[in-house]
Amino acid sequence: MNMWRRIRAMGLWHELVLAGLLAGLLAGAWYFEQTRGAEFVSWETQTALSSHMWEMALLSVPLTLIIISGGIDLSVGAIMSLSAVTMGLAWQAGMGVWPAVGLTLAAGLTAGAMNGTFVVFLGVHPLIVTLGTMSAYRGIAEGLIGAEPVSQFPAGFLAMSEPLVAGLPPAGILFVVLAIAAGVLLGRTAAGRELRAIGYNETTARFSGVAVARTKLLLYTASGLVSAVAAVLFVARRDTAKADVGAGLELTAITAVVLGGTSIFGGRGRIGGTVLGVLLLHEVRSLVAWRWNRDELTFIIVGAMLILSVLVHSVLTRRKS
Amino acid sequence: MSPRSVLSRLAGREAGVAALWLATVAAVGMVNPDFLRAANLHAIFVKCAPVVIVACGVTLVIVTGEIDISVGSLMGLLAVAGGIVTSPDRMGLSPQAGAAAVLAAGAGIGLLTGLLVTLGRVPSIIVTLGMLTALRGLTRVLMGGRWIESIPPSLRVLSIGSTLGVRNCLWVAMAVLALTVVLAHLTPLGRRIYAVGSSPRAAALAGLSSRRIKVFAFAFTGFLTGVATLAGQLEVGTIEPDIGQGFELLVVTCVVVGGTSIRGGVGTVIGSALAAILMMTIGTALVFLKLGASASYWERAIQGAFILLAVLTDQLSRRRGTGEDTL
């Protein structure tokens, strides 16, 4: 009981529940494969099944920081689309592939900075700003590229999707690095504390001398840049650049972040939770797809998990008034 | 709210959206007079009907200070449910049973959402994000990998039929709009919806149960999603798996462009309906401008520009008016 209280005091119960669910899931899968002779719980299967999860995982890191600061970014999928189209058109126009990557990153950075500018200097609610820019960015991407996807990128560029270390592709390694960096930023630095302060109470934070405008601008710009990186990695993995890249990914990434215990109202949240949220989301999806070959069940499970995780939390933390 | 203050409210954002729509129609009409033909305008309004119907509910939800982004998935689920109940390949029951199933399931799921938000104290964006995902999965499970075919025309009468030369879905949309305007501005319940949204604390101190009012708004939205399914989604006798996808964000966009504040308390269903008409006109307008085949790919970009424009003008006028810098 004492230990339970300490865990609750540290606020780690959410991570524990997620880790427990993840362990239970893998244990169940392992038990099943004893009778069937197939291997789900192995590093080879796991890395093979994970190739398509890294883009969503990357998006979830800056998104966690944004949600902790009390904001939201619905446009990350659309920025991926705009970036992928930039990449495709630049390559098609005869630009070298690496300069094209640079231009793509610049496009994502600009799109993110635009979001930040709207949020900061116009004081419009980020949900509305990014709902608008979501349509605008994906619309521009659709308008620019039309119906014809661009493909046949050079082999040196496509090699970016090959496994690099321990079966992980560069995207996976980048996610690990990014998650650790964001975790340190959030848990160990003054900037991280300021971020939480903005999420808890923006006015108080401003009067306490926190550079609210600069922090927000940086957050949305970083989110745009990471979305562009995810787009480049997507294009390298699939050898195709088109306007529907990243469609719906914003909602999946937000699901992972919230599943990880970050409060949608800001102030409370951890990168560790997001990492577990991403893994759990991915494991449920791949297990159901791998074992039953039925993708539709995962939608039900993920939706129910999202609502239940917050419901259980609200029931457990309800103050007796 | 008295009818006069309803009128004075309409003078703001609603007039702006209506003017923008008239300007769009006039400009496209000058380039291509065919655009102004009654049949074409009628076709545009038909496209608007389901958006307007659902936007009536979502406007009320947003006015209470909550949000609903699950209506697209719910619409897909309800269409499939109606199809399964009535299609001779599946259960083959009467169209009355099918319509009742669609409306009851819509209201029931809306009620569940409302209870999770109020009693469960789960933020509405989380509940409806979860519903968006879960209901989409449920739809696919119900379909069982096959399309639903041969839905009887008697269930589709609101989607395909006409009365007095006007499509039935338009009559339904106008009736829903009129009903919701009366509900929002001329009944105690409507006043409470605005009270709860504009100041939850003052409303609570005045003895209003925000829970009941919010549960009503969600259940009403679910019910209207059922109405919109019957009136707008059953034009053809088959249902595809991704029916309704993206509809939720279109509806929220129209509500916001129509002047409803995401923070609650402010906004009218008339504004949402006008914004829906504006948004749905753009796609057809691009075709009539004859800018070539690639022009229609810019539809979404122009919609996005209108959203940002609406937010910008709103913010600038607000700043000038009150010195406040928040939405």
XYZ file of C-alpha atoms in Angstrom:
648
model
C 0.000 0.000 0.000
C 2.843 2.289 0.901
C 4.535 1.570 -2.400
C 1.278 2.165 -4.265
C 0.979 5.522 -2.569
C 4.525 6.439 -3.530
C 3.901 5.460 -7.134
C 0.800 7.609 -7.139
C 2.683 10.436 -5.534
C 5.258 10.274 -8.304
C 2.436 10.109 -10.824
C 3.931 7.024 -12.432
C 0.849 4.827 -12.189
C -0.166 5.571 -15.767
C 3.183 4.433 -17.147
C 2.964 1.315 -14.945
C -0.483 0.432 -16.268
C 0.686 0.911 -19.857
C 3.837 -1.156 -19.267
C 1.671 -3.839 -17.629
C -0.709 -3.908 -20.599
C 2.231 -4.104 -22.991
C 3.850 -6.933 -21.009
C 0.518 -8.768 -20.776
C -0.014 -8.422 -24.495
C 3.430 -9.773 -25.346
C 3.111 -12.577 -22.760
C -0.253 -13.568 -24.244
C 1.203 -13.544 -27.743
C 4.175 -15.593 -26.553
C 1.859 -18.142 -24.915
C -0.124 -18.509 -28.131
C 2.912 -19.023 -30.270
C 4.063 -21.917 -28.039
C 1.113 -23.833 -29.467
C 1.425 -22.564 -33.022
C 5.124 -22.426 -33.680
C 5.139 -18.890 -35.116
C 7.272 -16.141 -33.658
C 5.664 -12.810 -32.817
C 7.721 -12.075 -29.724
C 11.126 -11.933 -31.372
C 13.369 -9.035 -32.311
C 13.267 -10.022 -36.009
C 9.465 -10.070 -36.232
C 9.164 -6.927 -34.167
C 11.612 -4.890 -36.239
C 10.058 -6.189 -39.453
C 6.584 -5.202 -38.290
C 7.706 -1.811 -37.013
C 8.956 -0.276 -40.272
C 5.781 1.744 -40.797
C 5.331 2.970 -37.239
C 8.302 5.333 -36.978
C 6.767 8.304 -38.776
C 3.819 8.398 -36.357
C 6.247 7.857 -33.476
C 8.351 10.838 -34.572
C 5.286 13.106 -34.790
C 4.227 12.127 -31.281
C 7.340 13.617 -29.625
C 6.887 17.339 -30.463
C 3.133 16.799 -30.164
C 3.625 15.716 -26.541
C 5.469 18.953 -25.799
C 2.796 21.020 -27.556
C -0.049 19.324 -25.670
C 1.808 19.758 -22.363
C 2.074 23.480 -23.172
C -1.722 23.541 -23.469
C -1.846 23.594 -27.272
C -2.513 21.090 -30.039
C -1.308 20.583 -33.606
C -3.805 19.009 -35.994
C -1.745 19.942 -39.041
C 1.186 17.497 -38.640
C -0.231 15.031 -41.171
C -0.899 17.850 -43.620
C 2.646 19.214 -43.177
C 3.892 15.693 -43.997
C 1.799 15.803 -47.144
C 3.060 19.259 -48.144
C 6.666 18.209 -47.421
C 6.379 14.946 -49.362
C 4.955 16.843 -52.341
C 7.782 19.410 -52.090
C 10.267 16.533 -52.110
C 8.606 14.912 -55.096
C 8.317 18.063 -57.201
C 11.859 19.221 -56.402
C 13.244 15.841 -57.461
C 11.047 15.797 -60.562
C 12.249 19.282 -61.496
C 15.786 17.940 -61.662
C 17.096 19.056 -58.294
C 19.658 16.797 -56.609
C 18.073 14.492 -54.086
C 19.862 15.916 -51.031
C 19.208 19.584 -51.906
C 15.581 18.465 -52.385
C 15.636 17.041 -48.851
C 16.932 20.416 -47.618
C 14.130 22.249 -49.418
C 11.603 19.793 -47.946
C 12.833 20.410 -44.411
C 12.664 24.158 -45.063
C 9.059 23.785 -46.245
C 8.075 21.899 -43.084
C 9.893 24.431 -40.926
C 8.057 27.301 -42.630
C 4.674 25.588 -42.292
C 5.316 25.010 -38.593
C 6.491 28.600 -38.098
C 3.279 29.799 -39.787
C 1.251 27.799 -37.250
C 3.299 29.285 -34.440
C 2.862 32.802 -35.809
C -0.911 32.435 -36.030
C -1.087 31.013 -32.514
C 1.258 33.530 -30.899
C 0.719 36.831 -32.681
C -2.983 36.503 -33.386
C -3.817 34.706 -30.159
C -6.149 32.299 -31.967
C -6.837 28.941 -30.297
C -4.368 26.378 -31.732
C -7.187 23.900 -32.419
C -8.712 26.429 -34.835
C -5.418 27.573 -36.345
C -4.238 24.058 -37.088
C -7.677 22.936 -38.269
C -7.409 25.743 -40.827
C -3.788 25.152 -41.783
C -4.507 21.410 -41.968
C -6.918 22.102 -44.837
C -4.672 24.761 -46.325
C -1.426 22.714 -46.317
C -3.000 19.511 -47.597
C -4.947 21.587 -50.108
C -1.770 23.239 -51.400
C -0.129 19.808 -51.610
C -3.102 18.451 -53.599
C -3.143 21.507 -55.843
C 0.595 21.373 -56.537
C 0.894 17.697 -57.391
C -2.547 16.834 -58.784
C -3.235 13.124 -59.206
C 0.172 11.878 -60.338
C 2.508 10.624 -57.585
C 6.257 11.057 -58.034
C 8.481 8.000 -57.614
C 11.781 6.426 -58.754
C 13.998 8.216 -56.285
C 17.703 7.240 -56.377
C 18.891 4.137 -54.537
C 21.153 6.127 -52.222
C 18.101 8.014 -50.917
C 15.887 4.925 -50.619
C 18.634 3.247 -48.567
C 17.536 5.504 -45.680
C 14.780 3.004 -44.936
C 17.230 0.066 -44.576
C 18.010 -1.276 -41.082
C 21.085 0.402 -39.640
C 21.705 -0.680 -36.039
C 20.143 -3.757 -34.381
C 17.514 -4.034 -37.101
C 16.365 -0.465 -36.552
C 16.212 1.878 -39.551
C 17.480 5.482 -39.201
C 13.873 6.530 -38.482
C 13.770 4.286 -35.412
C 17.132 5.520 -34.154
C 16.038 9.109 -34.712
C 12.901 8.442 -32.658
C 14.971 7.062 -29.770
C 17.317 10.077 -29.881
C 14.461 12.561 -30.182
C 12.505 10.945 -27.343
C 15.540 11.002 -25.027
C 16.279 14.638 -25.920
C 12.669 15.665 -25.320
C 12.577 13.665 -22.093
C 15.687 15.424 -20.791
C 14.338 18.800 -21.897
C 11.052 18.196 -20.156
C 12.305 16.590 -16.951
C 15.706 18.106 -16.342
C 15.783 21.653 -17.679
C 14.281 25.016 -16.849
C 12.778 25.131 -20.334
C 10.837 21.958 -19.515
C 9.478 23.475 -16.324
C 8.494 26.609 -18.224
C 6.661 24.450 -20.740
C 4.601 22.859 -17.978
C 4.007 26.239 -16.389
C 2.540 27.539 -19.658
C 0.294 24.477 -19.827
C -0.942 24.840 -16.260
C -1.642 28.549 -16.428
C -0.427 30.677 -19.275
C -1.161 34.015 -17.640
C 0.698 33.089 -14.471
C 3.610 31.827 -16.548
C 3.756 35.098 -18.482
C 3.765 37.176 -15.309
C 6.460 34.907 -13.873
C 8.756 35.937 -16.687
C 8.400 32.896 -18.954
C 8.921 33.793 -22.623
C 5.559 32.326 -23.605
C 5.511 33.639 -27.177
C 9.030 32.467 -28.005
C 8.451 29.017 -26.460
C 5.228 28.453 -28.401
C 6.722 29.678 -31.656
C 9.636 27.263 -31.210
C 7.307 24.366 -30.370
C 5.121 24.696 -33.459
C 8.171 25.294 -35.666
C 9.845 22.164 -34.255
C 6.660 20.217 -34.884
C 6.681 21.358 -38.527
C 10.331 20.392 -38.929
C 9.808 16.920 -37.417
C 6.779 16.422 -39.679
C 8.988 17.215 -42.688
C 11.604 14.721 -41.457
C 8.858 12.097 -41.117
C 7.733 12.920 -44.665
C 11.251 12.460 -46.077
C 11.514 9.110 -44.297
C 8.097 8.086 -45.637
C 9.112 8.940 -49.201
C 12.352 6.975 -48.764
C 10.472 3.957 -47.373
C 7.748 3.824 -50.014
C 9.523 5.437 -52.973
C 6.489 7.592 -53.604
C 5.565 11.243 -53.003
C 1.902 12.168 -53.185
C -0.680 14.371 -51.473
C -2.303 11.748 -49.230
C 0.919 11.108 -47.293
C 0.240 11.367 -43.551
C -3.545 11.384 -43.921
C -5.152 10.711 -40.540
C -1.757 10.431 -38.854
C -2.457 13.516 -36.706
C -5.294 11.709 -34.953
C -3.242 8.527 -34.445
C -0.350 10.522 -32.987
C -2.669 12.454 -30.656
C -4.192 9.122 -29.583
C -0.715 7.793 -28.718
C 0.145 10.930 -26.726
C -3.104 10.925 -24.742
C -2.929 7.158 -24.227
C 0.503 7.864 -22.749
C -1.072 9.923 -19.991
C -0.522 13.477 -21.231
C -3.431 15.685 -20.213
C -5.230 17.210 -23.171
C -5.673 20.351 -21.061
C -1.930 20.833 -20.701
C 0.496 20.928 -17.784
C 0.726 17.199 -17.139
C 2.552 14.648 -19.258
C 5.756 12.734 -19.850
C 7.730 11.541 -22.852
C 8.051 8.075 -21.286
C 4.278 7.802 -21.332
C 4.160 8.795 -24.987
C 6.800 6.180 -25.884
C 4.714 3.516 -24.107
C 1.557 4.852 -25.777
C 3.184 4.599 -29.214
C 4.473 1.070 -28.492
C 1.151 -0.159 -27.101
C -0.786 1.285 -30.035
C 1.651 -0.325 -32.438
C 1.781 -3.709 -30.682
C -2.004 -4.017 -30.497
C -2.244 -3.163 -34.156
C 0.467 -5.527 -35.322
C -0.645 -8.391 -33.080
C -4.215 -8.238 -34.344
C -3.036 -7.874 -37.938
C -0.439 -10.649 -37.562
C -2.526 -13.146 -35.602
C -6.041 -12.589 -36.980
C -5.218 -10.639 -40.118
C -8.060 -8.256 -39.283
C -7.222 -4.571 -39.120
C -10.740 -3.404 -38.216
C -10.615 -4.925 -34.716
C -7.642 -2.732 -33.829
C -9.721 0.415 -34.426
C -12.239 -0.746 -31.824
C -9.536 -1.751 -29.347
C -7.554 1.482 -29.775
C -10.641 3.696 -29.495
C -11.826 1.848 -26.393
C -8.325 1.971 -24.853
C -8.148 5.719 -25.389
C -11.474 6.418 -23.677
C -10.938 3.840 -20.908
C -7.420 5.030 -20.045
C -8.698 8.547 -19.365
C -11.913 7.291 -17.738
C -9.994 5.070 -15.304
C -7.670 7.960 -14.534
C -10.552 10.340 -13.863
C -12.282 7.781 -11.623
C -9.083 7.025 -9.671
C -8.116 10.641 -9.131
C -11.614 11.897 -8.384
C -11.516 14.021 -5.272
C -14.054 13.169 -2.639
C -15.907 16.430 -2.271
C -33.005 35.828 -26.189
C -35.622 37.912 -27.960
C -36.132 37.736 -31.724
C -34.664 41.224 -32.008
C -31.384 40.260 -30.376
C -31.309 37.215 -32.642
C -31.416 39.648 -35.563
C -28.696 41.839 -34.113
C -26.495 38.775 -33.652
C -27.053 37.810 -37.280
C -25.678 41.165 -38.362
C -22.128 40.130 -37.459
C -20.340 37.075 -38.698
C -23.402 35.617 -40.402
C -23.749 38.663 -42.651
C -20.046 38.446 -43.484
C -20.260 34.785 -44.486
C -23.450 35.419 -46.492
C -21.796 38.355 -48.277
C -18.736 36.252 -49.079
C -21.001 33.534 -50.489
C -22.989 36.010 -52.601
C -19.740 37.524 -53.881
C -18.438 34.061 -54.790
C -21.661 33.163 -56.583
C -21.763 36.502 -58.417
C -18.113 36.304 -59.474
C -18.405 32.739 -60.761
C -21.747 33.617 -62.395
C -20.113 36.440 -64.327
C -17.434 34.128 -65.674
C -19.857 31.317 -66.434
C -23.601 32.129 -66.387
C -24.403 28.393 -66.336
C -23.325 28.412 -62.706
C -26.394 30.494 -61.798
C -28.882 28.036 -63.282
C -31.421 26.873 -60.737
C -30.531 23.227 -61.291
C -26.901 23.889 -60.423
C -27.638 25.916 -57.288
C -30.114 23.218 -56.289
C -27.380 20.604 -56.687
C -25.044 22.654 -54.467
C -27.700 22.907 -51.757
C -28.273 19.149 -51.953
C -24.560 18.634 -51.216
C -24.917 20.961 -48.205
C -27.915 19.215 -46.666
C -26.151 16.570 -44.513
C -23.494 19.077 -43.412
C -26.135 21.602 -42.338
C -28.176 18.976 -40.463
C -25.220 17.678 -38.446
C -23.736 21.168 -37.987
C -26.941 22.172 -36.143
C -26.103 19.632 -33.434
C -22.349 20.212 -33.395
C -22.908 23.988 -33.069
C -24.891 23.414 -29.878
C -22.212 21.037 -28.547
C -19.483 23.619 -29.203
C -21.621 26.401 -27.691
C -21.812 24.367 -24.450
C -17.989 24.414 -24.443
C -17.452 20.836 -25.623
C -16.583 19.404 -29.045
C -17.664 16.426 -31.153
C -15.298 15.044 -33.797
C -16.961 11.627 -34.086
C -19.873 12.457 -36.417
C -18.156 11.197 -39.580
C -17.560 7.721 -38.169
C -21.005 7.704 -36.571
C -22.564 8.528 -39.929
C -20.713 5.615 -41.541
C -21.830 3.265 -38.787
C -25.464 4.397 -39.008
C -25.570 4.022 -42.792
C -24.217 0.497 -42.473
C -26.611 -0.306 -39.630
C -29.568 0.911 -41.697
C -28.336 -1.118 -44.634
C -27.911 -4.299 -42.592
C -31.371 -4.011 -41.039
C -33.175 -3.464 -44.345
C -31.079 -5.036 -47.100
C -32.676 -8.270 -48.352
C -29.153 -9.819 -48.443
C -28.822 -9.255 -44.689
C -31.729 -8.968 -42.229
C -34.334 -7.733 -44.691
C -36.624 -5.979 -42.190
C -39.042 -3.164 -43.058
C -37.725 0.329 -43.905
C -39.552 1.704 -40.852
C -37.486 -0.620 -38.681
C -34.362 0.503 -40.544
C -35.077 4.208 -40.047
C -35.916 3.626 -36.385
C -32.680 1.678 -35.925
C -30.625 4.483 -37.521
C -32.209 7.248 -35.433
C -32.166 5.253 -32.183
C -28.578 4.106 -32.629
C -27.500 7.680 -33.431
C -29.215 9.126 -30.372
C -27.996 6.212 -28.223
C -24.339 6.620 -29.166
C -24.644 10.395 -28.725
C -26.114 9.754 -25.283
C -23.209 7.437 -24.410
C -20.729 10.111 -25.535
C -22.534 12.700 -23.401
C -22.500 10.432 -20.341
C -18.787 9.664 -20.738
C -18.086 13.404 -20.944
C -20.266 14.450 -17.996
C -20.430 11.512 -15.571
C -17.136 9.949 -16.651
C -15.424 13.357 -16.751
C -13.417 12.405 -19.834
C -12.668 15.480 -22.008
C -15.014 15.508 -24.990
C -12.173 15.723 -27.502
C -10.822 12.442 -26.088
C -14.202 10.676 -25.991
C -15.060 11.671 -29.528
C -11.548 10.934 -30.803
C -11.943 7.464 -29.312
C -15.429 7.148 -30.840
C -14.064 8.326 -34.200
C -11.648 5.385 -34.146
C -13.824 2.740 -32.467
C -16.975 3.379 -34.509
C -14.955 3.204 -37.731
C -13.708 -0.229 -36.635
C -17.206 -1.334 -35.669
C -18.460 -0.259 -39.107
C -15.849 -2.433 -40.805
C -16.655 -5.389 -38.541
C -20.366 -5.069 -39.315
C -19.683 -4.906 -43.037
C -17.606 -8.065 -42.819
C -15.403 -7.173 -45.786
C -18.340 -6.837 -48.202
C -20.123 -3.764 -49.473
C -23.729 -3.448 -48.412
C -25.928 -3.609 -51.469
C -29.548 -3.366 -52.571
C -30.832 -1.139 -49.765
C -34.575 -0.768 -50.477
C -35.619 2.589 -52.057
C -38.240 3.028 -49.346
C -35.483 3.589 -46.766
C -33.743 5.953 -49.161
C -36.789 8.135 -49.846
C -35.344 11.121 -47.921
C -32.113 10.882 -49.925
C -33.495 10.311 -53.427
C -37.058 11.620 -53.543
C -38.370 15.097 -54.373
C -41.391 17.046 -53.168
C -42.691 20.098 -55.075
C -39.609 20.018 -57.257
C -37.207 20.262 -54.353
C -35.185 17.302 -53.112
C -36.458 15.830 -49.853
C -33.079 16.207 -48.150
C -33.413 19.992 -48.542
C -36.824 19.987 -46.879
C -35.360 17.930 -44.042
C -32.372 20.265 -43.702
C -34.612 23.357 -43.621
C -36.894 21.756 -41.049
C -33.959 20.755 -38.819
C -32.445 24.230 -39.160
C -35.724 25.966 -38.280
C -36.298 23.627 -35.360
C -32.788 24.168 -33.990
C -33.025 27.962 -34.358
C -36.260 27.925 -32.349
C -34.713 25.563 -29.803
C -31.552 27.636 -29.418
C -33.031 31.124 -29.296
C -36.642 30.862 -28.170
C -36.711 28.167 -25.483
C -35.372 28.011 -21.909
C -33.242 25.015 -22.912
C -31.559 27.116 -25.601
C -30.802 29.916 -23.152
C -29.311 27.340 -20.782
C -27.079 25.960 -23.543
C -25.605 29.442 -24.073
C -25.419 30.085 -20.302
C -23.477 26.887 -19.619
C -21.079 27.658 -22.458
C -20.412 31.311 -21.745
C -19.842 30.941 -18.019
C -19.976 27.427 -16.553
C -19.475 28.762 -13.034
C -22.209 31.394 -13.222
C -24.543 28.798 -14.738
C -23.792 26.365 -11.913
C -24.386 29.084 -9.290
C -27.679 29.896 -10.999
C -28.675 26.280 -10.394
C -28.304 24.956 -13.942
C -27.252 21.352 -14.401
C -24.536 21.601 -17.037
C -24.449 17.794 -17.168
C -28.007 17.380 -18.368
C -27.641 20.183 -20.896
C -24.420 18.742 -22.315
C -25.842 15.206 -22.453
C -28.784 16.636 -24.392
C -26.469 18.409 -26.856
C -24.501 15.220 -27.568
C -27.606 13.024 -27.868
C -29.225 15.636 -30.149
C -26.107 15.625 -32.351
C -26.202 11.820 -32.528
C -29.869 11.897 -33.464
C -29.263 14.534 -36.163
C -26.398 12.425 -37.512
C -29.010 9.695 -37.949
C -31.306 12.144 -39.740
C -28.427 13.267 -41.986
C -27.602 9.629 -42.753
C -31.159 8.969 -43.929
C -31.361 12.274 -45.806
C -27.922 12.487 -47.362
C -25.948 9.268 -47.413
C -28.281 6.812 -49.118
C -28.459 8.307 -52.619
C -27.216 5.041 -54.087
C -28.251 1.616 -52.879
C -24.715 0.538 -51.910
C -22.514 1.566 -48.994
C -18.724 1.698 -49.222
C -16.450 1.041 -46.221
C -15.037 4.569 -45.895
C -18.385 6.386 -45.959
C -18.384 9.569 -43.855
C -14.589 9.743 -43.489
C -13.387 13.330 -42.967
C -16.962 14.539 -42.483
C -16.311 15.371 -38.802
C -13.621 17.928 -39.557
C -15.675 19.458 -42.373
C -18.550 19.996 -39.944
C -16.318 21.498 -37.226
C -14.739 23.738 -39.873
C -18.151 25.026 -40.989
C -19.205 25.671 -37.396
C -16.033 27.657 -36.705
C -16.147 29.616 -39.967
C -19.780 30.400 -39.123
C -18.638 32.305 -36.060
C -18.970 29.812 -33.191
C -16.239 30.218 -30.585
C -14.409 27.021 -29.698
C -14.428 28.239 -26.087
C -18.203 28.067 -25.913
C -21.033 30.484 -25.316
C -20.917 32.213 -28.702
C -22.262 31.164 -32.101
C -25.441 30.510 -34.062
C -26.664 27.592 -36.157
C -27.539 30.053 -38.946
C -23.860 31.010 -39.125
C -22.858 27.339 -39.342
C -25.437 26.687 -42.082
C -24.239 29.688 -44.133
C -20.632 28.586 -43.726
C -21.567 25.073 -44.862
C -23.159 26.543 -47.999
C -20.060 28.660 -48.637
C -17.705 25.698 -48.197
C -19.725 23.375 -50.422
C -20.050 26.018 -53.143
C -16.287 26.274 -53.639
C -15.862 22.805 -55.163
C -18.597 23.318 -57.747
C -17.422 26.878 -58.430
C -13.939 25.624 -59.363
C -15.470 23.316 -61.961
C -17.525 26.144 -63.490
C -14.572 28.526 -63.667
C -13.144 26.192 -66.343
C -9.565 26.663 -65.229
C -8.694 23.217 -66.517
C -8.826 19.769 -64.986
C -6.209 20.518 -62.345
C -8.160 23.426 -60.804
C -10.436 21.209 -58.712
C -7.380 19.919 -56.833
C -7.182 23.367 -55.195
C -10.599 23.038 -53.511
C -9.224 22.144 -50.107
C -6.569 24.869 -50.211
C -9.255 27.494 -50.849
C -11.405 26.073 -48.045
C -8.395 26.294 -45.727
C -7.765 29.893 -46.830
C -11.399 30.767 -46.009
C -11.032 29.283 -42.519
C -7.892 31.312 -41.829
C -9.524 34.408 -43.339
C -12.569 33.967 -41.104
C -10.402 33.554 -38.015
C -8.240 36.533 -38.980
C -11.088 38.983 -39.562
C -12.775 37.794 -36.400
C -9.618 38.276 -34.383
C -8.841 41.710 -35.819
C -12.381 43.010 -35.308
C -12.414 41.632 -31.780
C -9.110 43.244 -30.964
C -10.318 46.611 -32.214
C -13.601 46.231 -30.367
C -12.597 45.111 -26.900
C -8.842 44.974 -26.703
C -9.044 41.263 -25.901
C -6.602 39.058 -27.686
C -8.124 35.665 -27.122
C -10.783 33.791 -29.027
